[in-house]
């Protein structure tokens, strides 16, 4: 058996084959008995699985049972006795079968002529199908195997994992001889091809083992990574077990334990997936994670859901396996690909040298003799960016000695100085912290971070574990410092070079989510932790206060930008008062952009970028003016009108008509829009005067603008259900509304602006599509009596899985002129149109909306009044509004 990782602990009582053989003798047709045998075997396996039997016995036990049945079926065809052999290949060749694993068979012929075997083989294969076996099969001669294996790395890999089930084993031995490294695919070429195959596979998963719905077989750290080690070892060392790899010194006992425990856990998960779904399912989808967590005995706690506990265990195993795969393959690389190439070596200091571009310990006792070297190694790599990584033998030494990092180690002043020196280095600090995490050092030195390793949140918003997200955030911060970063981050990239200390950002980034999963507000917990860290590591009082403030308020800027009306001077002034000074503002902006970018690749888009840029610039203006001299609403209106008036005059507009139009718009209009928007809309409204059709203006960001959404301005006769109709029409167009500014002029015409993005979260720029959007909206909004019904598109599978409780919070805004309604609900097609319908039903007027979709849920804020423009203060009316929203959105 090829690379058998374990011996059977015991022979499971699965099926009595002697009794079955006797039963067959009295049957006219063997199909029903074979079907019954397969069903009974699987039922017994499932029973043992649910009782907690060793998964290794189950996976290999099923393969052994199939061996017996296939041999018995083969014996029914005497024409197949000579010149042909039945081989198990692939996973079945390894002796591993899960409930619905592929049963890969090969019929190996001695000669090229298969004509004597065609009819009996056809009958045999048909029989296997008739009894319910899903087999994959091929018919190959020895010459075919040689030719096809030479041409395809996948085929030779499959053939190397083979066992003879029936027929003479000399055919398989002859095949092995032809496929040996002396004839084809020598070890170096085989290794290089398989490594490139793995690189391509990992790339499909963004080179990360952290995914919301991982594949237990093919994701990084999955079963395929374990098999990769086996394939390479088999080809180079001609080993038949991992114990032999250990004996040859290429894997130690501790690493073998990581591999064996990780494989056993992944086998348990895969078996459960197959059993639950009734098919060969290797994707750990949301639909199955909770069921498997319950099956494995996890239960919800006040701090953490059962599914989160289960997935934390999963991520910890695959992270360990991915690290082991990296280390062993690098070791193979040094031994196989570079075995004949002299490696250049030069010393760094008494403890470390660079060999072949990788840092290496100069003695096996370096970490035992000098424990501080466990931190010094990463500091040296930060100071020497030309170092490509850590040599495999040194990775092993790190893993063997990281237990030295205990409370006494962490209390050592020289160790604290080394860690801080790393944070202060001008190199790629983020990369070194990622390496520290991969090799298990970071979680040892910062136990608070260690608690977050593998911690996931069961939602569609946070698509990475806490530690993976944190390290991605640090990578983003480093990316802001690159020369080409200004294109995608035009504000953050210049700011990061102006900050007094990058060390503050590294520390704030490390600690911003460190309090998650520990009960309570993670921002407060993290702020306490980072204060203690700062005091231990000798930060100044100013630095300690700043980094603690950043961790405690790291969500504030994003929340204000996405949930509050940035055209309200009081919102900006209150935020500026909380921030206090420009240094905090700049640090918070850079940290916020990195946090959003690292949370979910789809989350950072042009619209969110423009919101944060607006909040940053408006707050900076207030801080420079002075908090004691806030910009009054009347001043804001006057400045906007004056600048827009000057622009229109320069363009040759009829200023008398402009003044007449502006008289009908009201002062609030000039609070909501920038001067350039006022100019654009004024020109459109003047050109449209006298027409009854709705005016729809669309302004898309130009191609060279990285930020912003597509603005849709609608000027139409005001009717109660216009917002609901507009939301439904945009739903039909596949547009998502991210911001809505709703106003009505004195002559009862709307001044509504929507910021929309397409289904990929991008602004729409294509002229043909923009024109189609405009025509569709004009057509749908033309007749209030014929407004569109809500279009309910298919709800995606992932959204159906999450049950988000509907929450409605109602409060008054800071100036008391409007009511704020915050809605948290499951994301569903047509949601905004339904909300608009409730507003229409209850006589509520919408003045503005902030729409935020966060994974499987929406967190929307609506600014509302009654039809007379007064805030909704009556408690009974507020309760009726809550009730109707919950009823409507629960349907």
GROMACS .gro file of C-alpha atoms in nm, residues 633-829:
model
  197
  633UNK     CA    1  -2.531   7.590   0.878
  634UNK     CA    2  -2.598   7.938   0.738
  635UNK     CA    3  -2.227   7.984   0.664
  636UNK     CA    4  -2.216   7.644   0.490
  637UNK     CA    5  -2.516   7.735   0.273
  638UNK     CA    6  -2.372   8.077   0.190
  639UNK     CA    7  -2.033   7.935   0.085
  640UNK     CA    8  -2.193   7.668  -0.134
  641UNK     CA    9  -2.428   7.917  -0.306
  642UNK     CA   10  -2.148   8.169  -0.362
  643UNK     CA   11  -1.911   7.915  -0.523
  644UNK     CA   12  -2.185   7.758  -0.739
  645UNK     CA   13  -2.304   8.106  -0.846
  646UNK     CA   14  -1.952   8.199  -0.957
  647UNK     CA   15  -1.913   7.878  -1.158
  648UNK     CA   16  -2.246   7.921  -1.337
  649UNK     CA   17  -2.171   8.284  -1.417
  650UNK     CA   18  -1.837   8.182  -1.566
  651UNK     CA   19  -2.023   7.931  -1.785
  652UNK     CA   20  -2.256   8.202  -1.917
  653UNK     CA   21  -2.572   8.082  -1.745
  654UNK     CA   22  -2.883   8.301  -1.728
  655UNK     CA   23  -2.839   8.411  -1.367
  656UNK     CA   24  -3.192   8.547  -1.336
  657UNK     CA   25  -3.330   8.200  -1.415
  658UNK     CA   26  -3.077   8.048  -1.179
  659UNK     CA   27  -3.186   8.276  -0.895
  660UNK     CA   28  -3.554   8.202  -0.959
  661UNK     CA   29  -3.488   7.827  -0.953
  662UNK     CA   30  -3.281   7.848  -0.637
  663UNK     CA   31  -3.558   8.037  -0.462
  664UNK     CA   32  -3.778   7.727  -0.497
  665UNK     CA   33  -3.518   7.479  -0.368
  666UNK     CA   34  -3.482   7.584  -0.006
  667UNK     CA   35  -3.168   7.617   0.209
  668UNK     CA   36  -3.135   7.246   0.295
  669UNK     CA   37  -3.059   7.174  -0.070
  670UNK     CA   38  -2.734   7.370  -0.044
  671UNK     CA   39  -2.634   7.178   0.267
  672UNK     CA   40  -2.664   6.847   0.085
  673UNK     CA   41  -2.461   6.918  -0.226
  674UNK     CA   42  -2.116   7.040  -0.317
  675UNK     CA   43  -2.095   7.346  -0.546
  676UNK     CA   44  -2.003   7.133  -0.850
  677UNK     CA   45  -2.313   6.915  -0.794
  678UNK     CA   46  -2.533   7.224  -0.759
  679UNK     CA   47  -2.402   7.350  -1.094
  680UNK     CA   48  -2.462   7.015  -1.268
  681UNK     CA   49  -2.815   6.978  -1.133
  682UNK     CA   50  -2.907   7.344  -1.191
  683UNK     CA   51  -2.810   7.320  -1.557
  684UNK     CA   52  -3.018   7.004  -1.596
  685UNK     CA   53  -3.325   7.145  -1.422
  686UNK     CA   54  -3.320   7.468  -1.621
  687UNK     CA   55  -3.290   7.278  -1.950
  688UNK     CA   56  -3.580   7.053  -1.846
  689UNK     CA   57  -3.821   7.329  -1.739
  690UNK     CA   58  -4.172   7.295  -1.883
  691UNK     CA   59  -4.159   6.917  -1.933
  692UNK     CA   60  -4.380   6.676  -1.739
  693UNK     CA   61  -4.151   6.374  -1.776
  694UNK     CA   62  -3.917   6.306  -1.485
  695UNK     CA   63  -3.567   6.445  -1.527
  696UNK     CA   64  -3.300   6.181  -1.479
  697UNK     CA   65  -2.938   6.298  -1.478
  698UNK     CA   66  -2.652   6.051  -1.444
  699UNK     CA   67  -2.298   6.152  -1.358
  700UNK     CA   68  -2.037   5.874  -1.355
  701UNK     CA   69  -1.679   5.914  -1.231
  702UNK     CA   70  -1.440   5.963  -1.518
  703UNK     CA   71  -1.213   5.674  -1.616
  704UNK     CA   72  -0.913   5.828  -1.440
  705UNK     CA   73  -1.100   5.863  -1.108
  706UNK     CA   74  -1.042   5.574  -0.867
  707UNK     CA   75  -1.307   5.684  -0.619
  708UNK     CA   76  -1.678   5.753  -0.621
  709UNK     CA   77  -2.003   5.598  -0.731
  710UNK     CA   78  -2.241   5.675  -1.014
  711UNK     CA   79  -2.475   5.961  -0.922
  712UNK     CA   80  -2.836   5.946  -1.036
  713UNK     CA   81  -3.034   6.268  -0.990
  714UNK     CA   82  -3.413   6.245  -1.023
  715UNK     CA   83  -3.627   6.560  -1.054
  716UNK     CA   84  -3.994   6.463  -1.071
  717UNK     CA   85  -4.330   6.554  -0.928
  718UNK     CA   86  -4.331   6.447  -0.564
  719UNK     CA   87  -4.562   6.157  -0.484
  720UNK     CA   88  -4.568   5.941  -0.173
  721UNK     CA   89  -4.434   5.619  -0.322
  722UNK     CA   90  -4.159   5.764  -0.541
  723UNK     CA   91  -3.876   5.627  -0.326
  724UNK     CA   92  -4.025   5.275  -0.326
  725UNK     CA   93  -4.076   5.293  -0.702
  726UNK     CA   94  -3.723   5.420  -0.762
  727UNK     CA   95  -3.570   5.148  -0.541
  728UNK     CA   96  -3.768   4.880  -0.727
  729UNK     CA   97  -3.668   5.019  -1.067
  730UNK     CA   98  -3.302   5.020  -0.968
  731UNK     CA   99  -3.339   4.666  -0.838
  732UNK     CA  100  -3.462   4.567  -1.184
  733UNK     CA  101  -3.148   4.722  -1.331
  734UNK     CA  102  -2.918   4.527  -1.101
  735UNK     CA  103  -2.802   4.842  -0.923
  736UNK     CA  104  -2.728   4.869  -0.552
  737UNK     CA  105  -2.813   5.196  -0.379
  738UNK     CA  106  -2.543   5.310  -0.135
  739UNK     CA  107  -2.658   5.661  -0.055
  740UNK     CA  108  -2.979   5.853  -0.104
  741UNK     CA  109  -3.038   6.224  -0.054
  742UNK     CA  110  -3.409   6.297  -0.070
  743UNK     CA  111  -3.547   6.650  -0.082
  744UNK     CA  112  -3.853   6.830  -0.215
  745UNK     CA  113  -3.859   7.183  -0.353
  746UNK     CA  114  -4.113   7.446  -0.251
  747UNK     CA  115  -4.312   7.379  -0.567
  748UNK     CA  116  -4.339   7.008  -0.478
  749UNK     CA  117  -4.076   6.861  -0.710
  750UNK     CA  118  -3.822   6.610  -0.590
  751UNK     CA  119  -3.449   6.671  -0.568
  752UNK     CA  120  -3.340   6.310  -0.514
  753UNK     CA  121  -2.986   6.188  -0.564
  754UNK     CA  122  -2.883   5.825  -0.542
  755UNK     CA  123  -2.530   5.688  -0.540
  756UNK     CA  124  -2.537   5.349  -0.712
  757UNK     CA  125  -2.289   5.074  -0.788
  758UNK     CA  126  -2.318   4.770  -1.010
  759UNK     CA  127  -2.337   4.411  -0.885
  760UNK     CA  128  -1.956   4.397  -0.859
  761UNK     CA  129  -1.952   4.705  -0.635
  762UNK     CA  130  -1.812   4.930  -0.909
  763UNK     CA  131  -1.927   5.261  -1.052
  764UNK     CA  132  -2.099   5.235  -1.390
  765UNK     CA  133  -1.909   5.421  -1.662
  766UNK     CA  134  -2.017   5.255  -1.987
  767UNK     CA  135  -2.211   5.522  -2.188
  768UNK     CA  136  -2.450   5.268  -2.342
  769UNK     CA  137  -2.545   5.126  -2.005
  770UNK     CA  138  -2.579   5.470  -1.851
  771UNK     CA  139  -2.820   5.570  -2.127
  772UNK     CA  140  -3.018   5.247  -2.079
  773UNK     CA  141  -3.042   5.319  -1.705
  774UNK     CA  142  -3.166   5.671  -1.769
  775UNK     CA  143  -3.431   5.560  -2.020
  776UNK     CA  144  -3.552   5.281  -1.792
  777UNK     CA  145  -3.592   5.512  -1.493
  778UNK     CA  146  -3.777   5.775  -1.698
  779UNK     CA  147  -4.012   5.509  -1.833
  780UNK     CA  148  -4.081   5.345  -1.495
  781UNK     CA  149  -4.122   5.671  -1.301
  782UNK     CA  150  -4.333   5.849  -1.561
  783UNK     CA  151  -4.673   5.738  -1.435
  784UNK     CA  152  -4.727   5.711  -1.057
  785UNK     CA  153  -5.030   5.488  -1.118
  786UNK     CA  154  -4.813   5.233  -1.296
  787UNK     CA  155  -4.511   5.211  -1.065
  788UNK     CA  156  -4.327   4.881  -1.084
  789UNK     CA  157  -4.394   4.600  -0.846
  790UNK     CA  158  -4.105   4.482  -0.637
  791UNK     CA  159  -3.881   4.256  -0.837
  792UNK     CA  160  -3.762   3.966  -0.625
  793UNK     CA  161  -3.456   3.808  -0.774
  794UNK     CA  162  -3.323   3.472  -0.661
  795UNK     CA  163  -3.171   3.498  -0.315
  796UNK     CA  164  -2.812   3.364  -0.322
  797UNK     CA  165  -2.749   3.036  -0.139
  798UNK     CA  166  -2.513   3.192   0.114
  799UNK     CA  167  -2.766   3.457   0.217
  800UNK     CA  168  -3.034   3.194   0.278
  801UNK     CA  169  -2.811   3.022   0.530
  802UNK     CA  170  -2.783   3.316   0.771
  803UNK     CA  171  -3.064   3.417   1.004
  804UNK     CA  172  -3.010   3.785   1.087
  805UNK     CA  173  -3.254   3.918   1.349
  806UNK     CA  174  -3.430   4.230   1.223
  807UNK     CA  175  -3.350   4.527   1.447
  808UNK     CA  176  -3.503   4.873   1.425
  809UNK     CA  177  -3.361   5.158   1.636
  810UNK     CA  178  -3.522   5.502   1.635
  811UNK     CA  179  -3.370   5.821   1.779
  812UNK     CA  180  -3.361   6.192   1.708
  813UNK     CA  181  -3.069   6.353   1.523
  814UNK     CA  182  -2.838   6.600   1.694
  815UNK     CA  183  -3.028   6.913   1.593
  816UNK     CA  184  -3.371   6.763   1.658
  817UNK     CA  185  -3.505   6.837   1.311
  818UNK     CA  186  -3.522   6.475   1.187
  819UNK     CA  187  -3.560   6.124   1.319
  820UNK     CA  188  -3.289   5.866   1.261
  821UNK     CA  189  -3.406   5.513   1.190
  822UNK     CA  190  -3.133   5.248   1.191
  823UNK     CA  191  -3.228   4.916   1.035
  824UNK     CA  192  -3.032   4.592   1.063
  825UNK     CA  193  -3.181   4.312   0.855
  826UNK     CA  194  -3.085   4.018   0.635
  827UNK     CA  195  -2.978   4.127   0.287
  828UNK     CA  196  -3.248   4.035   0.039
  829UNK     CA  197  -3.337   4.151  -0.313
   0.00000   0.00000   0.00000
